[in-house]
Coordinates of C-alpha atoms and ligand atoms in Angstrom, one line a residue:
Chain A
M14 CA 93.0 182.7 -62.0
K15 CA 95.2 179.7 -61.8
I16 CA 94.0 176.2 -62.9
L17 CA 95.6 173.1 -61.5
V18 CA 95.3 169.9 -63.6
P19 CA 96.5 166.7 -62.0
I20 CA 97.8 164.1 -64.5
K21 CA 98.0 160.4 -64.1
R22 CA 100.2 158.1 -66.1
V23 CA 98.4 155.0 -67.2
P24 CA 99.1 152.1 -69.6
D25 CA 97.9 152.8 -73.1
T26 CA 94.3 151.6 -73.3
D27 CA 94.9 149.6 -76.5
Q28 CA 97.5 147.4 -74.8
K29 CA 96.9 143.9 -73.5
I30 CA 97.6 143.8 -69.8
Q31 CA 99.5 140.9 -68.3
V32 CA 99.6 139.9 -64.7
K33 CA 103.0 138.9 -63.2
P34 CA 103.1 135.2 -62.4
D35 CA 103.2 136.0 -58.6
G36 CA 100.2 138.3 -58.9
S37 CA 102.0 141.2 -57.3
G38 CA 101.4 143.6 -60.2
I39 CA 101.2 143.8 -64.0
V40 CA 104.1 143.3 -66.4
T41 CA 105.3 146.8 -67.4
D42 CA 108.3 145.9 -69.5
G43 CA 107.7 147.3 -73.0
L44 CA 104.2 148.6 -71.9
P45 CA 103.6 152.1 -73.4
F46 CA 102.2 154.6 -71.0
V47 CA 100.0 157.7 -71.8
I48 CA 98.2 160.5 -70.0
N49 CA 95.0 159.1 -68.6
P50 CA 92.5 160.0 -71.3
F51 CA 90.2 161.8 -68.9
D52 CA 93.1 163.9 -67.7
A53 CA 93.9 164.9 -71.3
I54 CA 90.3 166.1 -71.5
A55 CA 90.9 168.1 -68.3
V56 CA 94.1 169.7 -69.8
E57 CA 92.2 170.5 -72.9
E58 CA 89.4 172.2 -71.0
A59 CA 91.8 174.2 -68.9
L60 CA 93.5 175.4 -72.2
R61 CA 90.1 176.4 -73.7
I62 CA 89.2 178.3 -70.6
R63 CA 92.6 180.1 -70.8
E64 CA 92.1 180.9 -74.5
K65 CA 88.7 182.4 -73.9
S66 CA 89.4 184.4 -70.8
T67 CA 91.8 187.1 -70.0
D68 CA 92.1 186.3 -66.3
V69 CA 93.7 182.9 -66.5
A70 CA 97.3 183.4 -65.3
E71 CA 98.5 179.9 -65.5
V72 CA 97.5 176.3 -66.3
L73 CA 99.7 174.1 -64.2
A74 CA 99.9 170.3 -64.7
V75 CA 100.9 168.3 -61.7
S76 CA 101.7 164.6 -61.2
V77 CA 102.3 162.7 -58.0
G78 CA 104.6 159.7 -58.4
T79 CA 108.0 158.6 -59.6
E80 CA 110.3 160.0 -62.3
A81 CA 108.4 157.8 -64.8
C82 CA 105.6 160.4 -64.8
E83 CA 107.8 162.9 -66.6
P84 CA 106.8 162.1 -70.2
Q85 CA 103.1 162.6 -69.5
L86 CA 103.8 166.0 -67.9
R87 CA 105.8 166.8 -71.0
T88 CA 102.8 165.9 -73.1
A89 CA 100.7 168.2 -71.1
L90 CA 103.2 171.0 -71.7
A91 CA 103.2 170.2 -75.4
M92 CA 99.4 170.5 -75.4
G93 CA 99.9 174.0 -74.0
A94 CA 100.0 173.8 -70.2
D95 CA 102.2 176.7 -69.0
N96 CA 104.1 174.8 -66.4
A97 CA 104.4 171.4 -64.8
T98 CA 105.3 170.0 -61.4
L99 CA 106.3 166.5 -60.4
I100 CA 105.6 165.8 -56.7
H101 CA 108.0 163.0 -56.1
C102 CA 106.9 159.9 -54.4
D103 CA 108.3 156.4 -54.8
A104 CA 105.7 154.6 -52.5
P105 CA 102.6 153.0 -54.0
L106 CA 99.8 155.5 -53.9
D107 CA 96.0 155.1 -53.4
P108 CA 93.4 157.7 -54.1
W109 CA 93.5 159.0 -50.5
N110 CA 97.3 159.5 -50.7
V111 CA 97.0 161.4 -53.9
A112 CA 94.2 163.5 -52.6
C113 CA 96.2 164.3 -49.4
V114 CA 99.3 165.3 -51.5
L115 CA 97.2 167.4 -53.9
R116 CA 95.4 169.1 -50.9
A117 CA 98.8 170.1 -49.5
Y118 CA 100.0 171.3 -52.8
A119 CA 96.8 173.3 -53.5
G120 CA 97.3 175.0 -50.1
R121 CA 100.6 176.2 -51.3
Y122 CA 99.7 177.0 -55.0
Q123 CA 96.2 178.4 -54.3
P124 CA 94.4 177.6 -57.6
E125 CA 90.9 178.8 -58.1
L126 CA 90.0 175.7 -60.1
I127 CA 91.2 172.1 -60.0
L128 CA 90.2 170.3 -63.2
M129 CA 90.9 166.6 -63.3
G130 CA 89.8 163.4 -65.0
K131 CA 86.7 161.6 -63.6
Q132 CA 88.6 158.4 -63.2
G133 CA 91.9 156.7 -64.1
V134 CA 91.3 154.1 -66.8
D135 CA 93.8 151.8 -65.2
D136 CA 92.1 151.1 -61.8
D137 CA 88.8 152.9 -62.4
F138 CA 88.5 154.2 -58.8
S139 CA 86.8 157.5 -59.5
Q140 CA 87.6 158.7 -55.9
T141 CA 90.5 161.1 -55.9
G142 CA 88.7 164.3 -57.1
Q143 CA 85.9 163.8 -54.6
M144 CA 88.2 163.1 -51.7
L145 CA 90.3 166.1 -52.6
A146 CA 87.2 168.4 -52.7
A147 CA 86.2 167.1 -49.3
L148 CA 89.7 167.7 -47.8
L149 CA 89.8 171.2 -49.2
D150 CA 86.1 171.8 -48.2
W151 CA 85.5 173.0 -51.8
P152 CA 82.4 172.3 -53.8
Q153 CA 82.7 169.6 -56.5
A154 CA 81.1 168.9 -59.8
T155 CA 81.9 165.5 -61.0
F156 CA 81.4 163.9 -64.5
A157 CA 81.3 167.3 -66.2
S158 CA 80.2 167.4 -69.9
K159 CA 80.0 171.2 -70.0
I160 CA 81.6 174.0 -67.9
E161 CA 80.4 177.7 -68.1
F162 CA 81.7 180.6 -66.1
L163 CA 78.8 182.5 -64.7
G164 CA 78.6 185.2 -62.0
G165 CA 81.9 184.5 -60.4
G166 CA 81.2 180.8 -60.2
L167 CA 80.7 177.8 -62.5
R168 CA 77.6 176.3 -64.1
V169 CA 78.4 172.7 -64.8
T170 CA 76.5 170.1 -66.7
R171 CA 77.0 166.6 -65.2
E172 CA 76.4 163.2 -66.8
T173 CA 74.4 161.1 -64.3
D174 CA 72.5 157.9 -64.6
A175 CA 69.3 159.9 -64.3
G176 CA 70.2 162.3 -67.2
L177 CA 72.1 165.6 -67.5
E178 CA 72.2 167.4 -64.2
I179 CA 73.1 171.1 -64.0
V180 CA 74.6 172.5 -60.9
R181 CA 76.2 175.8 -59.9
V182 CA 79.3 175.8 -57.8
S183 CA 81.2 178.7 -56.3
L184 CA 85.0 179.0 -56.8
P185 CA 87.4 177.6 -55.8
A186 CA 86.1 174.2 -56.9
V187 CA 87.1 170.8 -58.0
V188 CA 85.6 169.7 -61.4
T189 CA 86.1 166.2 -62.8
A190 CA 85.9 165.7 -66.6
D191 CA 83.7 163.2 -68.4
L192 CA 84.3 162.0 -72.0
R193 CA 82.1 164.4 -73.8
L194 CA 83.5 167.6 -72.2
N195 CA 85.7 168.0 -75.3
E196 CA 88.0 166.3 -77.7
P197 CA 91.6 166.9 -76.6
R198 CA 94.1 168.3 -79.1
Y199 CA 97.1 166.4 -80.2
A200 CA 100.5 167.8 -79.3
S201 CA 102.4 168.7 -82.5
L202 CA 105.9 167.5 -83.0
T203 CA 107.3 171.0 -82.7
S204 CA 105.4 171.7 -79.5
M205 CA 106.8 168.3 -78.2
M206 CA 110.3 169.5 -79.0
K207 CA 109.7 172.8 -77.3
A208 CA 108.2 171.1 -74.3
R209 CA 111.3 169.0 -73.9
K210 CA 113.3 172.1 -73.1
K211 CA 110.9 173.3 -70.3
T212 CA 111.9 172.8 -66.7
I213 CA 109.7 170.6 -64.6
E214 CA 109.6 171.7 -61.0
R215 CA 110.2 168.8 -58.6
I216 CA 109.0 168.7 -55.1
P217 CA 109.5 165.8 -52.7
T218 CA 106.3 164.7 -51.0
A219 CA 107.9 165.1 -47.6
Q220 CA 108.5 168.8 -48.3
L221 CA 104.7 169.2 -48.4
G222 CA 104.5 167.7 -45.0
V223 CA 102.4 164.7 -46.1
V224 CA 103.1 161.2 -44.7
I225 CA 102.0 158.5 -47.1
E226 CA 99.9 156.0 -45.1
P227 CA 98.1 153.5 -47.3
R228 CA 94.3 153.1 -46.9
L229 CA 93.9 150.7 -49.7
Q230 CA 96.4 147.9 -49.9
L231 CA 96.8 145.6 -52.9
L232 CA 96.9 142.0 -51.9
G233 CA 97.1 140.5 -55.3
L234 CA 96.0 140.5 -59.0
E235 CA 94.5 137.8 -61.2
A236 CA 93.9 137.8 -64.9
V237 CA 90.2 137.1 -65.8
P238 CA 89.8 134.3 -68.3
S239 CA 86.9 134.4 -70.7
R240 CA 84.6 131.4 -70.4
R241 CA 82.4 131.9 -73.4
K242 CA 80.9 129.3 -75.7
S243 CA 81.8 131.4 -78.8
V244 CA 79.4 129.4 -81.1
R245 CA 79.0 130.7 -84.6
V246 CA 75.4 130.2 -85.6
G247 CA 74.5 130.0 -89.3
S248 CA 71.1 131.5 -89.3
L249 CA 68.5 133.5 -87.2
D250 CA 66.4 130.3 -86.8
E251 CA 69.4 128.5 -85.3
L252 CA 70.0 131.5 -83.0
L253 CA 66.4 131.7 -81.8
V254 CA 66.4 127.9 -81.1
K255 CA 69.5 128.2 -79.0
L256 CA 68.2 131.1 -77.0
R257 CA 64.8 129.5 -76.5
D258 CA 65.7 125.9 -75.9
E259 CA 69.3 125.8 -74.6
E260 CA 69.6 129.1 -72.8
K261 CA 65.9 129.4 -72.0
V262 CA 66.1 133.2 -72.1
L263 CA 63.3 133.9 -74.6
Chain B
M41 CA 80.4 144.9 -38.2
R42 CA 77.9 147.7 -38.1
V43 CA 77.0 148.2 -41.7
L44 CA 75.3 151.3 -43.1
I45 CA 73.6 151.2 -46.5
L46 CA 73.3 154.4 -48.4
C47 CA 70.1 154.0 -50.3
E48 CA 69.2 155.5 -53.6
H49 CA 65.6 156.0 -54.3
E50 CA 62.9 156.9 -56.9
S51 CA 59.4 158.1 -56.2
H52 CA 57.9 154.9 -55.0
G53 CA 60.8 153.3 -53.1
I54 CA 64.4 152.4 -53.0
R55 CA 66.1 151.5 -56.2
L56 CA 66.7 147.9 -57.2
C57 CA 70.5 148.5 -57.1
S58 CA 70.2 149.6 -53.5
R59 CA 68.7 146.2 -52.6
S60 CA 71.9 144.7 -54.0
A61 CA 73.8 146.9 -51.5
V62 CA 71.4 145.6 -48.8
A63 CA 72.3 142.0 -49.9
F64 CA 76.0 142.8 -49.5
A65 CA 75.4 144.4 -46.1
N66 CA 73.3 141.4 -44.9
L67 CA 76.1 139.0 -45.9
V68 CA 78.8 140.9 -44.1
A69 CA 76.6 141.5 -41.0
E70 CA 75.9 137.7 -40.9
Q71 CA 79.6 136.8 -41.4
T72 CA 80.7 139.2 -38.6
R73 CA 77.7 138.9 -36.3
G74 CA 77.0 142.6 -36.9
S75 CA 74.0 144.7 -37.9
V76 CA 72.6 146.6 -40.9
E77 CA 70.8 149.9 -41.2
C78 CA 69.7 151.9 -44.2
L79 CA 70.3 155.6 -44.6
L80 CA 67.9 157.6 -46.7
L81 CA 68.4 161.3 -47.6
G82 CA 66.0 163.5 -49.4
H83 CA 62.9 165.6 -49.0
S84 CA 59.4 164.2 -48.4
V85 CA 60.6 160.7 -48.4
A86 CA 58.2 159.1 -45.9
A87 CA 56.8 156.7 -48.4
V88 CA 60.3 155.7 -49.5
A89 CA 61.3 155.1 -45.9
Q90 CA 58.3 152.7 -45.5
D91 CA 59.5 150.8 -48.5
A92 CA 63.1 150.7 -47.2
A93 CA 61.9 149.5 -43.8
A94 CA 60.9 146.2 -45.5
Y95 CA 64.7 145.4 -45.9
A96 CA 66.3 146.8 -42.7
P97 CA 65.9 149.5 -40.0
V98 CA 66.0 152.9 -41.6
L99 CA 67.5 156.3 -40.7
V100 CA 65.9 159.1 -42.6
A101 CA 67.4 162.6 -43.2
D102 CA 64.4 164.4 -44.6
H103 CA 64.9 168.1 -45.3
P104 CA 64.2 170.6 -48.0
A105 CA 68.0 171.3 -48.3
L106 CA 68.4 167.6 -49.2
A107 CA 65.8 167.6 -52.0
N108 CA 68.5 167.0 -54.6
P109 CA 71.6 164.8 -54.2
L110 CA 74.3 167.5 -53.9
A111 CA 77.6 165.8 -53.0
D112 CA 78.8 168.3 -50.4
R113 CA 75.6 168.3 -48.4
Y114 CA 75.0 164.6 -48.7
A115 CA 78.5 163.7 -47.8
K116 CA 78.4 165.9 -44.7
V117 CA 75.1 164.3 -43.4
I118 CA 76.5 160.8 -44.2
S119 CA 79.7 161.4 -42.4
D120 CA 78.0 162.8 -39.3
V121 CA 75.6 159.8 -39.2
V122 CA 78.6 157.4 -39.5
K123 CA 80.5 159.1 -36.7
Q124 CA 77.5 159.3 -34.4
R125 CA 76.5 155.7 -34.9
G126 CA 80.0 154.3 -35.0
C127 CA 79.5 152.5 -38.3
D128 CA 82.3 150.2 -39.4
L129 CA 81.3 149.8 -43.0
V130 CA 79.3 152.0 -45.4
V131 CA 78.0 150.5 -48.7
A132 CA 76.1 151.8 -51.7
A133 CA 75.5 150.6 -55.3
A134 CA 78.1 151.8 -57.8
T135 CA 75.9 154.3 -59.7
T136 CA 76.8 157.9 -60.6
F137 CA 74.8 158.9 -57.4
A138 CA 77.2 157.0 -55.1
K139 CA 80.3 157.5 -57.2
D140 CA 79.8 161.2 -56.7
I141 CA 78.9 161.3 -53.0
L142 CA 80.6 158.3 -51.3
P143 CA 84.2 159.2 -52.1
R144 CA 83.5 162.7 -50.8
A145 CA 82.1 161.1 -47.5
A146 CA 85.3 158.9 -47.5
G147 CA 87.3 162.1 -47.7
L148 CA 85.7 163.3 -44.5
L149 CA 86.0 159.9 -42.8
G150 CA 89.7 159.1 -43.3
G151 CA 89.8 157.7 -46.9
A152 CA 89.5 153.9 -46.5
M153 CA 87.4 153.3 -49.6
A154 CA 87.2 150.9 -52.5
S155 CA 84.8 151.4 -55.4
E156 CA 83.2 148.9 -57.8
V157 CA 83.5 145.9 -55.6
I158 CA 82.4 142.6 -57.2
G159 CA 83.2 140.2 -54.3
H160 CA 84.4 140.0 -50.7
E161 CA 86.1 137.5 -48.5
F162 CA 87.8 137.2 -45.1
R163 CA 91.6 136.6 -45.0
D164 CA 92.9 136.0 -41.4
G165 CA 89.7 137.6 -40.2
Q166 CA 90.3 140.7 -42.3
L167 CA 87.5 141.8 -44.7
C168 CA 89.0 142.0 -48.2
F169 CA 87.4 143.1 -51.5
R170 CA 87.6 142.1 -55.1
R171 CA 87.4 144.7 -57.8
P172 CA 88.1 144.9 -61.5
L173 CA 91.1 146.8 -63.0
F174 CA 92.1 147.6 -66.6
A175 CA 88.6 147.5 -68.0
G176 CA 87.9 144.2 -66.4
A177 CA 90.9 142.3 -67.7
V178 CA 92.3 141.9 -64.2
V179 CA 90.7 141.5 -60.8
A180 CA 92.5 142.9 -57.7
T181 CA 92.0 141.8 -54.1
V182 CA 92.4 144.7 -51.8
A183 CA 92.3 145.4 -48.0
L184 CA 91.2 148.7 -46.5
H185 CA 93.0 150.1 -43.5
G186 CA 91.2 152.5 -41.2
R187 CA 87.6 152.8 -39.9
P188 CA 85.1 153.3 -41.2
K189 CA 85.6 151.5 -44.5
L190 CA 83.4 152.6 -47.5
V191 CA 82.6 150.6 -50.6
T192 CA 80.5 150.8 -53.7
I193 CA 79.4 147.4 -55.0
R194 CA 78.4 146.4 -58.5
P195 CA 74.7 145.4 -58.3
S196 CA 75.3 142.6 -60.8
A197 CA 77.6 140.9 -58.2
Y198 CA 75.1 140.8 -55.4
P199 CA 71.5 139.7 -56.2
A200 CA 68.9 142.1 -54.8
A201 CA 67.8 141.3 -51.2
G202 CA 64.3 140.3 -50.6
V203 CA 62.0 141.8 -47.9
R204 CA 62.5 140.4 -44.5
A205 CA 60.1 139.3 -41.9
G206 CA 58.8 142.2 -39.8
H207 CA 59.1 145.9 -40.4
G208 CA 62.3 147.8 -39.6
D209 CA 62.2 150.8 -37.3
I210 CA 62.3 154.2 -39.0
T211 CA 64.3 156.8 -37.1
A212 CA 64.6 160.5 -38.1
V213 CA 68.1 162.0 -38.4
A214 CA 68.1 165.6 -37.3
V215 CA 69.4 167.8 -40.1
D216 CA 70.9 171.2 -39.0
E217 CA 70.8 173.3 -42.2
G218 CA 73.2 175.8 -40.6
I219 CA 76.1 173.4 -40.8
L220 CA 75.4 172.1 -44.3
P221 CA 77.8 173.4 -47.0
K222 CA 76.1 175.8 -49.4
K223 CA 78.6 176.2 -52.2
T224 CA 76.7 174.0 -54.6
E225 CA 73.2 174.8 -56.0
F226 CA 71.0 172.5 -58.0
E227 CA 69.7 174.1 -61.2
A228 CA 68.0 171.4 -63.3
L229 CA 67.9 167.7 -64.2
Q230 CA 67.2 167.0 -67.9
S231 CA 66.2 163.4 -68.1
K232 CA 64.9 161.7 -71.1
L233 CA 61.9 159.7 -70.0
S234 CA 61.9 156.3 -71.5
N235 CA 59.1 153.8 -71.4
R236 CA 61.6 151.0 -71.6
P237 CA 63.2 149.4 -68.5
D238 CA 66.4 150.8 -67.0
V239 CA 69.4 149.3 -68.8
T240 CA 71.0 148.3 -65.4
E241 CA 67.9 146.6 -64.2
A242 CA 66.5 144.8 -67.2
R243 CA 66.6 141.0 -67.7
I244 CA 67.4 141.5 -71.4
V245 CA 69.4 144.4 -73.0
V246 CA 69.6 145.1 -76.7
S247 CA 72.5 147.4 -77.5
G248 CA 73.5 149.1 -80.7
G249 CA 76.8 150.4 -82.0
R250 CA 78.2 152.3 -85.0
G251 CA 76.6 149.7 -87.3
I252 CA 73.4 151.6 -86.7
K253 CA 73.4 154.8 -88.7
S254 CA 70.7 157.1 -87.3
S255 CA 68.3 157.7 -84.4
E256 CA 65.4 156.5 -86.6
D257 CA 67.3 153.3 -87.4
F258 CA 68.2 152.9 -83.7
E259 CA 64.6 153.2 -82.7
R260 CA 63.3 150.9 -85.4
L261 CA 66.0 148.2 -85.1
V262 CA 67.3 148.3 -81.5
G263 CA 64.2 149.7 -80.0
G264 CA 61.9 147.5 -82.1
L265 CA 63.8 144.3 -81.0
A266 CA 63.9 145.5 -77.4
D267 CA 60.1 146.0 -77.3
K268 CA 59.6 142.5 -78.7
L269 CA 61.7 141.1 -75.8
H270 CA 60.5 143.6 -73.1
A271 CA 64.2 144.6 -73.0
A272 CA 66.1 147.8 -72.2
T273 CA 68.1 149.5 -74.9
G274 CA 71.8 150.4 -74.6
S275 CA 74.6 151.5 -76.9
S276 CA 78.3 151.8 -77.4
R277 CA 80.0 155.1 -76.8
A278 CA 80.2 155.7 -80.6
L279 CA 76.5 156.2 -80.8
V280 CA 76.4 158.5 -77.8
D281 CA 79.2 160.6 -79.3
A282 CA 77.3 160.7 -82.6
G283 CA 74.3 162.1 -80.8
I284 CA 72.2 159.1 -81.8
T285 CA 71.6 157.8 -78.2
P286 CA 71.5 159.7 -74.9
N287 CA 74.5 159.5 -72.5
A288 CA 72.5 157.3 -70.1
F289 CA 72.6 154.5 -72.7
Q290 CA 76.3 154.1 -72.8
V291 CA 77.4 150.7 -71.6
G292 CA 81.1 150.3 -70.8
Q293 CA 84.0 151.1 -68.6
T294 CA 83.1 154.7 -68.4
G295 CA 79.3 154.2 -68.8
K296 CA 77.0 151.7 -67.1
V297 CA 77.9 148.2 -66.1
V298 CA 75.2 145.7 -66.9
A299 CA 74.9 142.0 -66.4
P300 CA 71.5 140.9 -67.8
E301 CA 70.5 137.4 -68.6
L302 CA 70.7 138.2 -72.2
Y303 CA 72.8 140.9 -73.9
I304 CA 72.3 141.4 -77.7
A305 CA 75.1 143.5 -79.4
L306 CA 74.0 144.8 -82.8
G307 CA 76.8 146.4 -84.9
I308 CA 79.2 146.7 -81.9
S309 CA 82.9 145.9 -82.6
G310 CA 83.7 144.8 -79.0
A311 CA 86.3 147.4 -77.9
V312 CA 87.7 146.5 -74.4
Q313 CA 86.0 149.6 -73.0
H314 CA 82.6 148.3 -74.1
L315 CA 83.3 144.8 -73.0
A316 CA 84.1 146.0 -69.5
G317 CA 80.4 147.1 -69.2
M318 CA 78.7 143.9 -70.4
K319 CA 81.0 140.9 -70.4
N320 CA 79.5 139.5 -67.2
S321 CA 76.1 139.1 -68.9
K322 CA 74.8 135.6 -68.6
T323 CA 74.4 135.0 -72.3
I324 CA 75.8 137.3 -75.0
V325 CA 74.7 137.4 -78.6
A326 CA 76.5 139.4 -81.3
I327 CA 75.4 140.3 -84.8
N328 CA 78.1 141.9 -86.8
S329 CA 78.9 142.1 -90.5
D330 CA 82.6 141.7 -89.8
P331 CA 83.5 138.0 -89.1
E332 CA 86.7 139.2 -87.4
A333 CA 85.0 141.6 -85.0
P334 CA 86.4 141.1 -81.4
I335 CA 82.8 141.0 -80.0
F336 CA 82.6 137.4 -81.3
E337 CA 85.3 136.3 -78.9
V338 CA 83.1 137.2 -75.9
A339 CA 79.8 136.2 -77.4
D340 CA 78.2 132.9 -76.7
Y341 CA 76.4 133.1 -80.0
G342 CA 77.7 135.0 -83.0
L343 CA 75.9 135.6 -86.2
V344 CA 77.7 137.3 -89.1
G345 CA 75.5 139.6 -91.2
D346 CA 74.0 142.9 -91.7
V347 CA 71.8 144.2 -88.8
Y348 CA 69.7 146.1 -91.3
E349 CA 68.6 142.8 -92.9
L350 CA 68.7 140.5 -89.9
V351 CA 67.0 142.5 -87.2
P352 CA 63.8 143.2 -89.0
Q353 CA 63.7 139.4 -89.8
M354 CA 64.3 138.6 -86.2
I355 CA 61.5 140.9 -85.1
A356 CA 59.2 139.3 -87.6
K357 CA 60.1 135.8 -86.4
L358 CA 59.5 136.7 -82.8
D359 CA 56.2 138.1 -83.8
G360 CA 55.3 134.8 -85.4
A361 CA 56.5 132.8 -82.4
L362 CA 54.8 134.8 -79.7
Ligands
FAD74 C1 88.8 156.5 -72.2 C2 87.9 155.8 -73.0 C3 86.7 155.3 -72.5 C4 85.8 154.7 -73.3 N1 84.6 154.2 -72.7 C5 83.7 153.5 -73.5 C6 82.5 153.0 -72.9 O1 82.2 153.2 -71.7 N2 81.7 152.3 -73.7 C7 81.9 152.1 -75.0 O2 81.1 151.4 -75.7 N3 83.1 152.6 -75.6 C8 84.0 153.3 -74.8 N4 85.1 153.8 -75.4 C9 85.2 153.7 -76.9 C10 85.7 152.4 -77.4 O3 87.1 152.4 -77.4 C11 85.2 152.2 -78.9 O4 85.6 153.3 -79.7 C12 83.6 152.1 -79.0 O5 83.1 151.1 -78.1 C13 83.3 151.6 -80.4 O6 81.9 151.6 -80.6 P1 81.3 150.7 -81.7 O7 81.6 149.3 -81.4 O8 79.8 151.0 -81.7 O9 81.9 151.2 -83.0 P2 83.0 150.6 -84.0 O10 84.2 150.1 -83.3 O11 83.1 151.5 -85.1 O12 82.3 149.3 -84.5 C14 81.2 149.2 -85.3 C15 80.9 147.8 -85.7 O13 79.7 147.7 -86.4 C16 79.9 146.7 -87.4 N5 78.9 147.1 -88.5 C17 78.9 148.2 -89.3 N6 77.8 148.2 -90.1 C18 77.1 147.0 -89.8 C19 75.9 146.5 -90.3 N7 75.2 147.1 -91.2 N8 75.5 145.3 -89.7 C20 76.3 144.7 -88.8 N9 77.4 145.2 -88.3 C21 77.8 146.3 -88.8 C22 81.3 146.8 -87.8 O14 81.8 145.6 -88.4 C23 82.0 147.1 -86.5 O15 82.4 145.9 -85.9 C24 86.0 154.4 -74.6 C25 87.2 154.9 -75.2 C26 88.2 155.5 -74.4 C27 89.4 156.0 -75.0

């Protein structure tokens, strides 16, 4: 079995994001980037599946984007992914574009399982995995908090607003990882050094026969200012009076 | 524009969040001299269809194979309906139901989709959408290219539609089980029944964070205060991870987004991921023992102190007052 894990490069979530004065994007100078936290969970899960099973031949990390994605692929290698591929594309990408590229790549690579993050923490779309599953005509199990192999397929526990939903999907399938699926391991310094020596395969998007046509176009960004009163109250009585008489919410 | 609303329902009718999707659809239909229709999928949903018809004409796909919301089946039915009826725009509320199903339908319909929409406008006649990025620190305006366009909207951004005069028509959608995908099977839904309101629907939300040390304390402090205020209970991710609260309680970027009239944060530090889920609440109150906690920056009213002391006092004071 081969497991494909798509990786997205996102700004470190602890960083303050600043919008460029003309609203065309965010200021990236000096901004540290990481693997999207949900994708790190997907890598971890793929590694655990490989560790437990004798039939996982390869865990392959793949990114679609510019050369800037390389460090995050190296991190996935350092965590333990067997190989990594960078599908090169300089154009801005929306979820549909990424899904189309991954569909074409999956057609060539033929994984049994595509494990990915449930959303990118930068733009919070939560669309790519579902679109990819539709394009491949594979079943999907999104927001997974538990994955079990059972009778040639998967039994997946999903986190939904209604509670935990359990579904069974046949393979091949697309599964998207939620936070509580696992706690990703840290890549040690030695494994980081080793990962640096690995070759990352590079494929131009055009070679996969995919034309990037934007479906979602960014027109502009604005920072959201906080407009809070930020009043410190000295006592519960004062708080209750404010809520009752000024805000009229009690 | 011809707008189709994907409705989410519970036993007695469509969910409140879907009425927000109706409100969005009504606005766009008005602005474009278009029309709206609801689409309902499920099994034995005649009563729900009657309820939905109070808001708009309804299309109902009622079939045993649709008893549970499995994404591959639902997306197939939705995309067929959209193609047959020539819909220009499909909308649903941004819940895990629609977040699972609608992008898959978009994948079958050409990919023009934007999730978590909080506003819309027309620029040179083109419908554009506003949606948050980076845990709500930034708002983007985006245009979608292609037809149909699909969006999920944040219910907090569009107040729920009221019933309209007259009853909408109810039309059955023929479901051919033979062409439905069958690679997913539903096994079970483990839901924790709560007698408190839903956190996304309540007028007041009381939320607890790592300052609360156990399930018993959560129930006594957060639950106790919530009951006094007829409020829903929520929590930070920290408490869900600690097994103190169920997943469905998590408020935040990767949990639920709420915007009640009053949000009371007890022992929550105010990480950006948590703020993303509650910072559009009308009034925010924070009680935290750390005067430097970032939650105070987004709170309208902050009280520095120990929740173990202050919350029981607050409950007692409310008892006296009510
Ligand atoms: C990818 C990703 C997604 C995430 N998504 C979410 C999300 O959706 N929702 C979410 O909430 N978090 C999310 N997080 C986690 C988030 O970063 C924080 O770790 C989390 O919100 C912290 O929860 P907390 O405020 O309860 O805990 P802490 O940060 O530990 O804060 C506890 C607070 O309680 C106060 N306190 C302690 N004891 C008392 C007392 N007796 N009385 C009063 N105050 C007291 C402390 O002063 C402190 O401010 C996410 C993180 C990542 C990386």
